[in-house]
CSV table of C-alpha atoms in Angstrom, one decimal:
chain,number,residue,atom,x,y,z
A,73,MET,CA,0.0,0.0,0.0
A,74,ARG,CA,1.3,3.4,-0.9
A,75,ARG,CA,2.2,5.6,2.0
A,76,THR,CA,1.2,9.2,1.6
A,77,THR,CA,2.0,12.7,2.9
A,78,PHE,CA,-0.5,15.4,2.4
A,79,LEU,CA,-0.9,19.1,2.9
A,80,SER,CA,-2.3,20.2,6.2
A,81,GLY,CA,-5.0,22.6,7.2
A,82,LEU,CA,-8.4,21.4,8.5
A,83,ALA,CA,-9.4,25.1,8.8
A,84,THR,CA,-10.3,25.0,5.2
A,85,ALA,CA,-13.6,23.4,6.3
A,86,ALA,CA,-14.8,26.9,6.5
A,87,LEU,CA,-14.5,27.2,2.7
A,88,LEU,CA,-17.1,24.4,2.3
A,89,ALA,CA,-19.4,25.9,4.9
A,90,SER,CA,-19.6,29.1,3.0
A,91,ALA,CA,-19.7,27.8,-0.5
A,92,ALA,CA,-21.3,24.3,-0.8
A,93,THR,CA,-24.7,24.6,0.8
A,94,VAL,CA,-26.2,25.4,-2.6
A,95,PRO,CA,-25.5,23.7,-5.9
A,96,THR,CA,-22.6,25.0,-7.9
A,97,ALA,CA,-23.1,26.7,-11.2
A,98,ALA,CA,-22.0,23.5,-13.0
A,99,ALA,CA,-24.7,21.6,-11.2
A,100,ALA,CA,-27.5,23.8,-12.4
A,101,ALA,CA,-28.4,21.4,-15.2
A,102,PRO,CA,-28.6,24.0,-18.0
A,103,GLY,CA,-30.6,23.2,-21.1
A,104,VAL,CA,-28.7,21.6,-23.9
A,105,SER,CA,-29.8,21.9,-27.5
A,106,GLY,CA,-29.3,19.3,-30.2
A,107,ASP,CA,-31.5,16.9,-32.0
A,108,ALA,CA,-29.8,13.8,-30.6
A,109,PHE,CA,-30.2,15.0,-27.0
A,110,THR,CA,-33.9,16.0,-27.6
A,111,ARG,CA,-34.7,12.6,-29.2
A,112,ALA,CA,-32.8,10.7,-26.5
A,113,VAL,CA,-34.5,12.4,-23.6
A,114,ALA,CA,-37.9,12.0,-25.2
A,115,GLN,CA,-37.4,8.3,-25.7
A,116,LEU,CA,-36.1,7.9,-22.2
A,117,LYS,CA,-39.1,9.6,-20.7
A,118,ALA,CA,-41.4,7.6,-23.0
A,119,HIS,CA,-40.0,4.4,-21.5
A,120,SER,CA,-40.0,5.7,-17.9
A,121,GLY,CA,-42.3,2.8,-17.1
A,122,ALA,CA,-39.2,0.6,-17.1
A,123,GLY,CA,-37.8,2.6,-14.2
A,124,LEU,CA,-35.5,4.8,-16.2
A,125,VAL,CA,-36.7,8.2,-15.1
A,126,ALA,CA,-38.0,9.3,-11.7
A,127,ASP,CA,-40.0,12.5,-10.9
A,128,GLY,CA,-38.0,15.7,-10.8
A,129,GLN,CA,-35.1,14.4,-13.0
A,130,THR,CA,-33.5,16.3,-15.9
A,131,PHE,CA,-30.6,15.6,-18.1
A,132,THR,CA,-27.7,17.2,-19.9
A,133,LEU,CA,-25.8,15.9,-22.9
A,134,ARG,CA,-22.3,14.5,-22.3
A,135,ASN,CA,-21.6,13.2,-25.8
A,136,VAL,CA,-23.0,11.4,-28.8
A,137,VAL,CA,-21.4,8.5,-30.7
A,138,THR,CA,-22.9,7.7,-34.1
A,139,ASP,CA,-22.4,4.3,-35.9
A,140,PRO,CA,-21.9,4.0,-39.6
A,141,ASP,CA,-25.5,2.7,-40.0
A,142,GLY,CA,-26.9,5.9,-38.3
A,143,ALA,CA,-27.5,4.4,-34.9
A,144,GLU,CA,-26.8,6.8,-32.1
A,145,HIS,CA,-25.6,6.2,-28.5
A,146,VAL,CA,-26.4,9.3,-26.5
A,147,ARG,CA,-24.6,9.6,-23.1
A,148,LEU,CA,-26.4,11.7,-20.6
A,149,ASN,CA,-25.7,13.2,-17.2
A,150,ARG,CA,-28.6,13.0,-14.7
A,151,TYR,CA,-29.8,15.7,-12.3
A,152,SER,CA,-32.5,15.5,-9.6
A,153,ASP,CA,-34.1,18.8,-8.4
A,154,GLY,CA,-31.2,20.5,-10.1
A,155,LEU,CA,-28.4,18.6,-8.3
A,156,PRO,CA,-26.1,16.1,-10.1
A,157,VAL,CA,-26.8,12.4,-9.5
A,158,LEU,CA,-23.5,10.6,-9.0
A,159,GLY,CA,-23.9,7.1,-10.5
A,160,GLY,CA,-26.9,8.2,-12.4
A,161,ASP,CA,-25.4,8.6,-15.9
A,162,VAL,CA,-27.1,6.7,-18.7
A,163,VAL,CA,-26.5,5.9,-22.4
A,164,VAL,CA,-29.6,5.9,-24.6
A,165,HIS,CA,-29.4,3.7,-27.7
A,166,LEU,CA,-31.3,5.0,-30.8
A,167,GLY,CA,-31.7,3.1,-34.0
A,168,LYS,CA,-32.7,4.5,-37.4
A,169,GLY,CA,-35.6,6.9,-37.1
A,170,SER,CA,-34.8,7.4,-33.4
A,171,THR,CA,-36.3,4.1,-32.6
A,172,TRP,CA,-35.8,2.9,-29.0
A,173,HIS,CA,-33.0,0.3,-28.6
A,174,GLY,CA,-32.8,0.4,-24.9
A,175,ALA,CA,-30.5,2.2,-22.4
A,176,SER,CA,-27.4,1.3,-20.4
A,177,GLN,CA,-26.9,2.7,-16.9
A,178,SER,CA,-24.8,2.1,-13.8
A,179,LEU,CA,-27.6,0.8,-11.6
A,180,ALA,CA,-30.3,-1.8,-12.0
A,181,ALA,CA,-33.0,0.8,-11.6
A,182,ALA,CA,-33.0,4.6,-12.1
A,183,PRO,CA,-31.9,6.6,-9.0
A,184,GLN,CA,-35.0,7.6,-7.2
A,185,ARG,CA,-35.8,11.1,-6.1
A,186,ALA,CA,-34.0,11.6,-2.7
A,187,PRO,CA,-36.0,13.2,0.1
A,188,LYS,CA,-35.4,16.9,0.5
A,189,ALA,CA,-33.5,17.9,3.6
A,190,LYS,CA,-33.0,21.2,5.4
A,191,LEU,CA,-29.4,22.0,5.1
A,192,SER,CA,-27.3,24.5,6.9
A,193,LYS,CA,-23.8,25.9,6.8
A,194,ALA,CA,-23.2,23.8,9.9
A,195,ALA,CA,-24.1,20.6,7.9
A,196,ALA,CA,-21.7,21.7,5.1
A,197,GLY,CA,-19.0,22.3,7.6
A,198,ARG,CA,-19.5,18.9,9.1
A,199,ALA,CA,-19.1,17.4,5.7
A,200,ALA,CA,-15.9,19.3,5.1
A,201,LEU,CA,-14.5,18.3,8.4
A,202,ALA,CA,-15.5,14.6,7.9
A,203,ALA,CA,-13.7,14.6,4.5
A,204,SER,CA,-10.7,16.3,5.8
A,205,THR,CA,-10.4,14.2,8.9
A,206,ALA,CA,-10.9,10.9,6.9
A,207,THR,CA,-8.1,11.8,4.5
A,208,GLY,CA,-5.8,14.3,6.3
A,209,ARG,CA,-6.0,16.7,3.4
A,210,VAL,CA,-7.0,20.2,2.6
A,211,VAL,CA,-10.5,20.8,1.2
A,212,ALA,CA,-10.3,22.3,-2.3
A,213,GLY,CA,-14.0,22.5,-3.2
A,214,ALA,CA,-17.3,20.8,-3.0
A,215,GLN,CA,-20.8,20.5,-4.3
A,216,LEU,CA,-24.1,19.2,-3.1
A,217,VAL,CA,-25.2,16.1,-5.0
A,218,HIS,CA,-27.4,13.0,-4.9
A,219,ASP,CA,-25.3,9.9,-4.5
A,220,ALA,CA,-26.9,6.8,-6.0
A,221,ASP,CA,-26.0,3.2,-5.3
A,222,ASP,CA,-27.7,-0.1,-5.3
A,223,THR,CA,-29.6,0.7,-2.1
A,224,GLY,CA,-31.0,4.0,-3.2
A,225,THR,CA,-30.2,7.7,-3.5
A,226,THR,CA,-28.8,9.9,-0.7
A,227,LEU,CA,-28.3,13.6,-0.4
A,228,ALA,CA,-24.5,14.1,0.0
A,229,TYR,CA,-21.6,16.4,-0.5
A,230,GLU,CA,-18.9,15.6,-3.1
A,231,VAL,CA,-15.9,17.1,-1.5
A,232,VAL,CA,-12.6,17.4,-3.3
A,233,VAL,CA,-9.5,17.3,-1.1
A,234,ALA,CA,-6.0,18.1,-2.4
A,235,GLY,CA,-2.7,16.6,-1.5
A,236,VAL,CA,0.5,15.1,-2.7
A,237,TYR,CA,1.6,11.5,-2.6
A,238,ALA,CA,5.0,10.6,-1.0
A,239,ASP,CA,6.4,10.1,-4.5
A,240,GLY,CA,5.3,13.6,-5.6
A,241,THR,CA,2.2,12.7,-7.5
A,242,PRO,CA,-0.5,15.4,-7.0
A,243,SER,CA,-3.8,14.2,-5.7
A,244,GLU,CA,-7.4,15.3,-6.2
A,245,LEU,CA,-9.4,12.9,-4.0
A,246,HIS,CA,-13.2,13.0,-4.3
A,247,VAL,CA,-14.9,12.2,-1.0
A,248,VAL,CA,-18.7,11.6,-0.9
A,249,VAL,CA,-20.0,12.6,2.6
A,250,ASP,CA,-23.6,11.9,3.7
A,251,ALA,CA,-25.2,15.3,4.1
A,252,SER,CA,-27.3,14.2,7.2
A,253,THR,CA,-24.9,11.9,9.1
A,254,GLY,CA,-21.5,13.1,8.0
A,255,ALA,CA,-20.5,9.5,7.2
A,256,VAL,CA,-18.1,9.0,4.3
A,257,ARG,CA,-19.9,7.0,1.6
A,258,ASP,CA,-17.2,6.6,-1.0
A,259,LYS,CA,-14.0,8.1,-2.3
A,260,TRP,CA,-11.9,8.0,-5.5
A,261,GLU,CA,-8.9,9.6,-7.0
A,262,GLY,CA,-9.3,12.3,-9.6
A,263,VAL,CA,-5.6,12.3,-10.7
A,264,VAL,CA,-5.1,8.8,-12.2
A,265,ALA,CA,-1.4,7.8,-12.0
A,266,GLU,CA,0.4,4.6,-12.9
A,267,GLY,CA,2.1,3.2,-9.8
A,268,THR,CA,5.4,2.7,-11.7
A,269,GLY,CA,6.7,3.8,-15.1
A,270,ASN,CA,9.7,4.0,-17.3
A,271,THR,CA,11.0,5.4,-20.6
A,272,TYR,CA,11.8,3.3,-23.6
A,273,HIS,CA,14.1,4.6,-26.3
A,274,SER,CA,12.2,3.9,-29.5
A,275,GLY,CA,15.1,4.7,-31.8
A,276,SER,CA,14.8,7.3,-34.6
A,277,VAL,CA,11.2,8.2,-35.1
A,278,PRO,CA,9.4,11.0,-37.0
A,279,LEU,CA,8.0,13.8,-34.7
A,280,GLY,CA,5.6,16.7,-35.6
A,281,SER,CA,7.2,20.1,-35.2
A,282,VAL,CA,6.6,23.8,-36.1
A,283,LEU,CA,9.2,26.3,-37.2
A,284,SER,CA,8.7,29.6,-35.4
A,285,GLY,CA,11.2,32.5,-35.1
A,286,GLY,CA,14.1,30.4,-36.4
A,287,THR,CA,13.5,27.5,-34.0
A,288,TYR,CA,11.5,24.3,-34.2
A,289,GLN,CA,8.9,23.8,-31.5
A,290,LEU,CA,7.8,20.3,-30.4
A,291,THR,CA,4.2,20.9,-31.5
A,292,ASP,CA,2.3,18.3,-33.5
A,293,THR,CA,-0.2,20.2,-35.7
A,294,ALA,CA,-1.2,17.0,-37.5
A,295,ARG,CA,-2.5,15.6,-34.2
A,296,GLY,CA,-4.5,18.4,-32.6
A,297,GLY,CA,-1.6,20.7,-31.8
A,298,ALA,CA,0.0,18.4,-29.2
A,299,LYS,CA,2.8,20.2,-27.4
A,300,THR,CA,5.6,18.9,-25.2
A,301,TYR,CA,7.0,20.9,-22.3
A,302,ASP,CA,10.0,20.6,-20.0
A,303,LEU,CA,9.1,21.2,-16.3
A,304,ASN,CA,12.9,21.1,-15.4
A,305,GLY,CA,12.1,19.6,-12.0
A,306,GLY,CA,9.0,21.7,-11.3
A,307,THR,CA,5.7,20.3,-10.2
A,308,SER,CA,3.3,22.9,-11.5
A,309,GLY,CA,2.6,24.9,-14.6
A,310,THR,CA,3.6,23.9,-18.1
A,311,GLY,CA,7.3,24.7,-18.0
A,312,ALA,CA,9.1,25.6,-21.2
A,313,LEU,CA,8.0,24.4,-24.6
A,314,VAL,CA,10.7,22.1,-26.0
A,315,THR,CA,12.5,23.7,-29.0
A,316,SER,CA,15.5,22.9,-31.3
A,317,THR,CA,17.4,24.9,-33.8
A,318,SER,CA,18.1,21.8,-35.9
A,319,ASN,CA,14.7,20.1,-35.8
A,320,VAL,CA,16.3,17.2,-34.1
A,321,PHE,CA,15.1,16.5,-30.5
A,322,GLY,CA,17.4,14.4,-28.3
A,323,ASP,CA,20.3,12.0,-29.0
A,324,GLY,CA,19.0,8.7,-27.6
A,325,THR,CA,20.7,9.1,-24.2
A,326,LEU,CA,19.5,10.3,-20.9
A,327,GLY,CA,22.3,12.9,-20.8
A,328,ASN,CA,20.3,14.9,-23.3
A,329,ARG,CA,17.1,16.4,-21.8
A,330,GLN,CA,15.3,16.3,-25.1
A,331,THR,CA,15.5,12.5,-25.4
A,332,THR,CA,12.8,12.1,-22.8
A,333,ALA,CA,10.7,14.8,-24.5
A,334,ALA,CA,11.0,13.0,-27.8
A,335,ASP,CA,9.8,9.8,-26.2
A,336,ALA,CA,6.8,11.6,-24.7
A,337,ALA,CA,5.9,13.2,-28.0
A,338,TYR,CA,6.2,9.9,-29.8
A,339,GLY,CA,4.0,8.2,-27.2
A,340,ALA,CA,1.3,10.9,-27.6
A,341,ALA,CA,1.5,10.7,-31.4
A,342,THR,CA,1.3,6.9,-31.4
A,343,THR,CA,-1.6,6.9,-29.0
A,344,TRP,CA,-3.5,9.4,-31.1
A,345,ASP,CA,-2.8,7.4,-34.3
A,346,TYR,CA,-4.0,4.1,-32.7
A,347,PHE,CA,-7.4,5.5,-31.6
A,348,LYS,CA,-7.8,7.5,-34.8
A,349,ASN,CA,-6.8,4.8,-37.3
A,350,THR,CA,-8.4,1.9,-35.4
A,351,HIS,CA,-11.5,3.3,-33.8
A,352,GLY,CA,-12.0,6.6,-35.7
A,353,ARG,CA,-11.6,8.6,-32.5
A,354,ASN,CA,-10.3,12.1,-33.1
A,355,GLY,CA,-8.3,12.7,-29.9
A,356,ILE,CA,-9.0,11.9,-26.2
A,357,ARG,CA,-12.2,13.9,-26.1
A,358,ASN,CA,-13.0,13.0,-29.8
A,359,ASP,CA,-13.0,16.8,-30.6
A,360,GLY,CA,-9.8,17.0,-32.5
A,361,VAL,CA,-8.0,18.8,-29.6
A,362,ALA,CA,-4.8,17.2,-28.3
A,363,ALA,CA,-3.7,17.0,-24.7
A,364,TYR,CA,-0.2,18.3,-23.9
A,365,SER,CA,2.7,16.4,-22.3
A,366,ARG,CA,5.1,17.5,-19.5
A,367,VAL,CA,8.5,15.8,-18.9
A,368,HIS,CA,11.1,16.1,-16.1
A,369,TYR,CA,8.5,16.4,-13.4
A,370,GLY,CA,10.0,16.7,-9.9
A,371,THR,CA,13.2,15.0,-8.8
A,372,LYS,CA,13.7,11.3,-9.2
A,373,TYR,CA,10.0,11.0,-9.7
A,374,VAL,CA,9.1,7.3,-10.3
A,375,ASN,CA,5.7,7.8,-11.8
A,376,ALA,CA,3.6,9.1,-14.7
A,377,PHE,CA,0.1,10.4,-14.5
A,378,TRP,CA,-2.9,11.7,-16.5
A,379,SER,CA,-4.9,14.7,-15.1
A,380,ASP,CA,-8.3,15.7,-16.4
A,381,SER,CA,-8.0,19.1,-14.7
A,382,CYS,CA,-5.1,20.2,-16.9
A,383,PHE,CA,-6.0,17.8,-19.8
A,384,CYS,CA,-2.3,16.8,-19.8
A,385,MET,CA,0.1,13.9,-19.5
A,386,THR,CA,3.0,14.1,-17.1
A,387,TYR,CA,6.2,12.0,-16.8
A,388,GLY,CA,8.9,11.7,-14.1
A,389,ASP,CA,12.5,10.8,-14.8
A,390,GLY,CA,12.6,7.7,-12.6
A,391,ASP,CA,15.5,6.9,-10.4
A,392,LEU,CA,18.3,4.9,-12.0
A,393,SER,CA,19.8,4.2,-8.5
A,394,GLN,CA,16.6,2.3,-7.7
A,395,GLY,CA,16.3,0.6,-11.1
A,396,TRP,CA,13.8,2.9,-12.7
A,397,GLU,CA,14.3,4.7,-16.0
A,398,PRO,CA,12.2,7.6,-17.3
A,399,LEU,CA,8.5,6.7,-17.5
A,400,THR,CA,7.8,7.4,-21.2
A,401,SER,CA,7.5,3.9,-22.6
A,402,LEU,CA,4.8,3.4,-25.3
A,403,ASP,CA,2.5,1.2,-23.2
A,404,ILE,CA,2.7,3.6,-20.2
A,405,ALA,CA,1.9,6.6,-22.5
A,406,GLY,CA,-1.0,4.7,-24.0
A,407,HIS,CA,-2.1,3.5,-20.6
A,408,GLU,CA,-2.2,6.9,-19.0
A,409,MET,CA,-3.8,8.8,-21.9
A,410,THR,CA,-6.5,6.1,-22.0
A,411,HIS,CA,-7.6,7.2,-18.6
A,412,GLY,CA,-8.5,10.5,-20.3
A,413,ILE,CA,-10.6,8.6,-22.9
A,414,THR,CA,-12.3,6.6,-20.1
A,415,SER,CA,-13.1,9.8,-18.3
A,416,ASN,CA,-14.7,11.3,-21.4
A,417,THR,CA,-16.7,8.2,-22.2
A,418,ALA,CA,-17.9,5.7,-19.6
A,419,GLY,CA,-16.4,7.7,-16.7
A,420,LEU,CA,-15.7,4.5,-14.7
A,421,ARG,CA,-15.4,5.6,-11.1
A,422,TYR,CA,-11.9,5.0,-9.7
A,423,SER,CA,-12.9,2.7,-6.9
A,424,GLY,CA,-14.3,-0.8,-6.4
A,425,GLU,CA,-14.8,-3.0,-9.4
A,426,ALA,CA,-15.4,0.0,-11.7
A,427,GLY,CA,-11.9,1.2,-10.7
A,428,GLY,CA,-10.5,-2.2,-11.6
A,429,LEU,CA,-12.2,-2.0,-15.0
A,430,ASN,CA,-10.8,1.6,-15.4
A,431,GLU,CA,-7.2,0.3,-14.8
A,432,ALA,CA,-7.8,-2.8,-17.0
A,433,THR,CA,-9.0,-0.5,-19.8
A,434,SER,CA,-5.8,1.5,-19.7
A,435,ASP,CA,-3.7,-1.7,-19.6
A,436,ILE,CA,-5.6,-3.1,-22.6
A,437,PHE,CA,-5.3,0.0,-24.8
A,438,GLY,CA,-1.7,0.7,-23.6
A,439,THR,CA,-0.9,-2.8,-24.9
A,440,LEU,CA,-2.7,-2.2,-28.1
A,441,VAL,CA,-0.9,1.1,-28.7
A,442,GLU,CA,2.4,-0.8,-28.3
A,443,PHE,CA,1.3,-3.4,-30.9
A,444,HIS,CA,0.0,-0.7,-33.2
A,445,ALA,CA,3.3,1.1,-33.2
A,446,ASN,CA,5.1,-2.0,-34.6
A,447,ASN,CA,8.4,-0.5,-33.4
A,448,PRO,CA,11.2,-3.1,-33.7
A,449,LYS,CA,12.9,-1.7,-30.6
A,450,ASP,CA,9.7,-2.2,-28.6
A,451,PRO,CA,7.7,-5.1,-30.0
A,452,GLY,CA,4.2,-5.6,-28.7
A,453,ASP,CA,3.7,-7.8,-25.6
A,454,TYR,CA,1.2,-8.3,-22.8
A,455,LEU,CA,3.7,-7.3,-20.1
A,456,ILE,CA,2.8,-3.9,-18.7
A,457,GLY,CA,5.7,-1.5,-18.2
A,458,ILE,CA,8.5,-4.1,-18.7
A,459,GLU,CA,10.5,-1.5,-20.4
A,460,VAL,CA,10.7,0.8,-17.4
A,461,LYS,CA,12.6,-1.5,-15.0
A,462,THR,CA,16.3,-2.1,-15.4
A,463,ASN,CA,15.8,-5.7,-14.1
A,464,GLY,CA,13.3,-6.4,-16.9
A,465,VAL,CA,10.4,-7.4,-14.6
A,466,PRO,CA,7.0,-6.0,-15.7
A,467,LEU,CA,4.6,-4.2,-13.5
A,468,ARG,CA,1.8,-6.5,-14.5
A,469,TYR,CA,1.2,-9.7,-16.5
A,470,MET,CA,-1.9,-10.0,-18.6
A,471,ASP,CA,-1.6,-13.8,-19.3
A,472,LYS,CA,-1.6,-14.6,-15.6
A,473,PRO,CA,-2.0,-11.5,-13.5
A,474,SER,CA,-1.2,-13.2,-10.2
A,475,LYS,CA,2.4,-13.7,-11.3
A,476,ASP,CA,3.1,-10.2,-9.9
A,477,GLY,CA,2.2,-11.5,-6.4
A,478,ARG,CA,-0.7,-9.0,-5.9
A,479,SER,CA,-3.1,-9.1,-8.8
A,480,VAL,CA,-5.9,-11.6,-9.1
A,481,ASP,CA,-6.6,-14.0,-12.0
A,482,CYS,CA,-10.3,-14.8,-11.2
A,483,TRP,CA,-13.3,-12.8,-10.0
A,484,SER,CA,-14.6,-13.3,-6.5
A,485,SER,CA,-16.9,-11.3,-4.3
A,486,SER,CA,-13.8,-9.7,-2.6
A,487,VAL,CA,-12.3,-8.3,-5.8
A,488,GLY,CA,-13.9,-4.9,-5.3
A,489,ARG,CA,-12.1,-4.4,-2.0
A,490,LEU,CA,-8.6,-4.7,-3.7
A,491,ASP,CA,-6.5,-1.8,-4.9
A,492,VAL,CA,-7.7,-1.0,-8.4
A,493,HIS,CA,-4.3,-1.9,-9.9
A,494,TYR,CA,-4.7,-5.5,-8.6
A,495,SER,CA,-8.4,-5.9,-9.2
A,496,SER,CA,-7.7,-5.0,-12.8
A,497,GLY,CA,-6.2,-8.5,-13.1
A,498,VAL,CA,-9.7,-9.9,-13.8
A,499,GLY,CA,-10.2,-7.6,-16.8
A,500,ASN,CA,-6.6,-8.1,-18.1
A,501,HIS,CA,-6.9,-11.8,-17.9
A,502,PHE,CA,-10.2,-11.8,-19.7
A,503,PHE,CA,-8.8,-9.6,-22.5
A,504,TYR,CA,-5.7,-11.8,-22.9
A,505,LEU,CA,-7.9,-14.9,-23.2
A,506,LEU,CA,-10.2,-13.2,-25.7
A,507,ALA,CA,-7.3,-12.0,-27.8
A,508,VAL,CA,-4.7,-14.7,-27.5
A,509,GLY,CA,-6.5,-17.7,-25.9
A,510,SER,CA,-5.7,-20.0,-23.0
A,511,GLY,CA,-2.6,-22.2,-22.6
A,512,SER,CA,0.9,-21.7,-23.9
A,513,SER,CA,1.8,-19.2,-26.7
A,514,SER,CA,4.7,-17.0,-27.7
A,515,TYR,CA,3.3,-14.3,-25.4
A,516,GLY,CA,2.8,-16.3,-22.2
A,517,ASN,CA,1.0,-19.2,-20.6
A,518,SER,CA,-2.6,-18.4,-19.5
A,519,PRO,CA,-4.6,-20.7,-17.3
A,520,THR,CA,-8.4,-20.5,-16.9
A,521,CYS,CA,-10.2,-20.4,-13.6
A,522,ASP,CA,-12.6,-23.2,-14.6
A,523,GLY,CA,-10.3,-25.4,-16.5
A,524,SER,CA,-11.8,-24.6,-19.8
A,525,THR,CA,-10.0,-23.9,-23.1
A,526,VAL,CA,-10.4,-20.6,-24.9
A,527,THR,CA,-9.3,-19.9,-28.5
A,528,GLY,CA,-8.5,-16.3,-29.0
A,529,ILE,CA,-9.9,-14.0,-31.7
A,530,GLY,CA,-7.0,-11.7,-32.0
A,531,ASN,CA,-6.2,-8.1,-30.9
A,532,ALA,CA,-8.1,-6.3,-33.6
A,533,LYS,CA,-11.5,-7.9,-32.8
A,534,ALA,CA,-10.9,-8.0,-29.1
A,535,GLY,CA,-9.9,-4.3,-29.1
A,536,ALA,CA,-12.9,-3.4,-31.2
A,537,ILE,CA,-15.3,-5.1,-28.8
A,538,TRP,CA,-13.7,-3.5,-25.7
A,539,TYR,CA,-13.7,0.0,-27.3
A,540,ARG,CA,-17.4,-0.3,-28.3
A,541,ALA,CA,-18.4,-1.6,-24.9
A,542,LEU,CA,-16.5,1.3,-23.2
A,543,THR,CA,-17.9,4.0,-25.4
A,544,ARG,CA,-21.4,2.7,-25.9
A,545,TYR,CA,-22.5,0.6,-23.0
A,546,MET,CA,-20.3,1.0,-19.8
A,547,THR,CA,-21.2,3.7,-17.3
A,548,SER,CA,-19.6,5.1,-14.2
A,549,ARG,CA,-20.5,2.2,-11.8
A,550,THR,CA,-20.2,-0.7,-14.3
A,551,ASN,CA,-18.8,-3.8,-12.4
A,552,TYR,CA,-17.4,-7.0,-13.9
A,553,ALA,CA,-20.8,-8.5,-14.4
A,554,GLY,CA,-21.9,-5.3,-16.2
A,555,ALA,CA,-18.7,-5.5,-18.3
A,556,ARG,CA,-19.7,-9.0,-19.4
A,557,THR,CA,-23.1,-7.7,-20.5
A,558,ALA,CA,-21.5,-4.6,-22.2
A,559,THR,CA,-18.9,-6.6,-24.2
A,560,LEU,CA,-21.5,-9.2,-25.2
A,561,SER,CA,-23.7,-6.3,-26.5
A,562,ALA,CA,-20.7,-4.9,-28.3
A,563,ALA,CA,-19.8,-8.3,-29.9
A,564,ALA,CA,-23.4,-8.8,-31.0
A,565,ASP,CA,-23.4,-5.3,-32.6
A,566,LEU,CA,-20.1,-5.9,-34.4
A,567,TYR,CA,-20.3,-9.6,-35.3
A,568,GLY,CA,-23.7,-10.9,-34.5
A,569,ALA,CA,-25.3,-12.7,-31.5
A,570,GLY,CA,-24.2,-16.3,-31.6
A,571,SER,CA,-21.1,-15.5,-33.7
A,572,VAL,CA,-17.7,-17.0,-32.9
A,573,GLU,CA,-16.7,-13.6,-31.5
A,574,TYR,CA,-19.8,-13.4,-29.3
A,575,ASN,CA,-19.3,-16.9,-28.0
A,576,THR,CA,-15.7,-16.3,-27.3
A,577,VAL,CA,-16.5,-13.2,-25.2
A,578,ALA,CA,-18.9,-15.3,-23.2
A,579,ALA,CA,-16.3,-18.1,-22.8
A,580,ALA,CA,-13.5,-15.7,-21.8
A,581,TRP,CA,-15.6,-14.1,-19.1
A,582,SER,CA,-16.7,-17.5,-17.8
A,583,ALA,CA,-13.0,-18.5,-17.8
A,584,VAL,CA,-12.2,-15.7,-15.3
A,585,ASN,CA,-15.3,-16.6,-13.2
A,586,VAL,CA,-17.5,-13.8,-14.4
A,587,LYS,CA,-20.7,-15.6,-15.3
């Protein structure tokens, strides 16, 4: 378990007491125009008899994904009495002519209208104090929400507390506090960081650059204007844009500061190209705008992380004395930036089984980015972060996750209580079985939890199924059982119910004990 040190200052509870007794502006559920949104809400309300919409609920548009045949998948945020409903997000599926094709949501039934409560500044202060006491961190902000789970809907405060991990990773922990009792209901990390990371020198590769004022800037205009900055040991801001007079960045050694910047830019470009060329996704938010990258974060920082708040990717230099190289390998770059895609699609909450699925999704697409690059200096494998350790031991194994001594191969009722990096083993094992199959192969030796034999369908089909499930069917609280349903729906859409691909999805989930 990672030990942490955090900023002090419980007095900031006063901030919440004065600011969070009413909904924030972002929670006001403004009207959203757009035909897809209007059609989706109309159909959702028309089918409210199925328990999809309760009284007093409204919606805002998050995004729309349109299939080649014209079918639309409209992702909505839910509000009740003007307050956000955490866990209430829903995806409405519309066929041609806006016909109803069902809806996917995190909970078995729609979050019901929570009883109104008389709230005071004292109640808000108690929530702030509870969050700060439970975490030992400074309160950075909060909003009043309805928190929905399998037992119902409760009025609560979503409190954001700020801090810094012992290794220097910034933290934006979301703590959900019952508005009436002050009990902590849930918490999850807003800055998603890989526990370990490393750089891999990918040889001579093309990089996008821009000539400006006689120097070349490391800016990739072909991929949304992606920029790469040097923090020079800093831990905030953007640092200095990486430039060169010769249009050559780095020399392949760690003695040259631009070598790490070149790796980061290459990782960003390769991740962009994978999602664009394979899934038709135009950037992390699918809006054609690139995130930016920051290198040389902190001192001997052994980590890398994605942050939604800055829409940026950050890398540390590692610590060679402890066997860690810079954390800019292709699979780690793909892993971390996939957290941004998950945040902008399913929004899988970073706790419980949903958190494990969040991490597995990043491992899966980080691996597929590595395969897509087809770089002879870093051939594709199912060993997460093997390039970042000087001893050649990977961070995680997809063929048999338990080989790392902490991850799990098979689902059980206790999986949701594990650290999300270890509960991700169930999803990683499933994907390996789906893509490669069980038993021995050139990539590993994968057992099954039920003794069955699974024949893989390959990375292309397995990746297409997972991407469609993530962007069309999964929601913020999807668990492993829900992931089985989502991937089966995706396989049916792509290849047909009862197809080899559909049946292999079912077999691979059963093989990891998700039935």
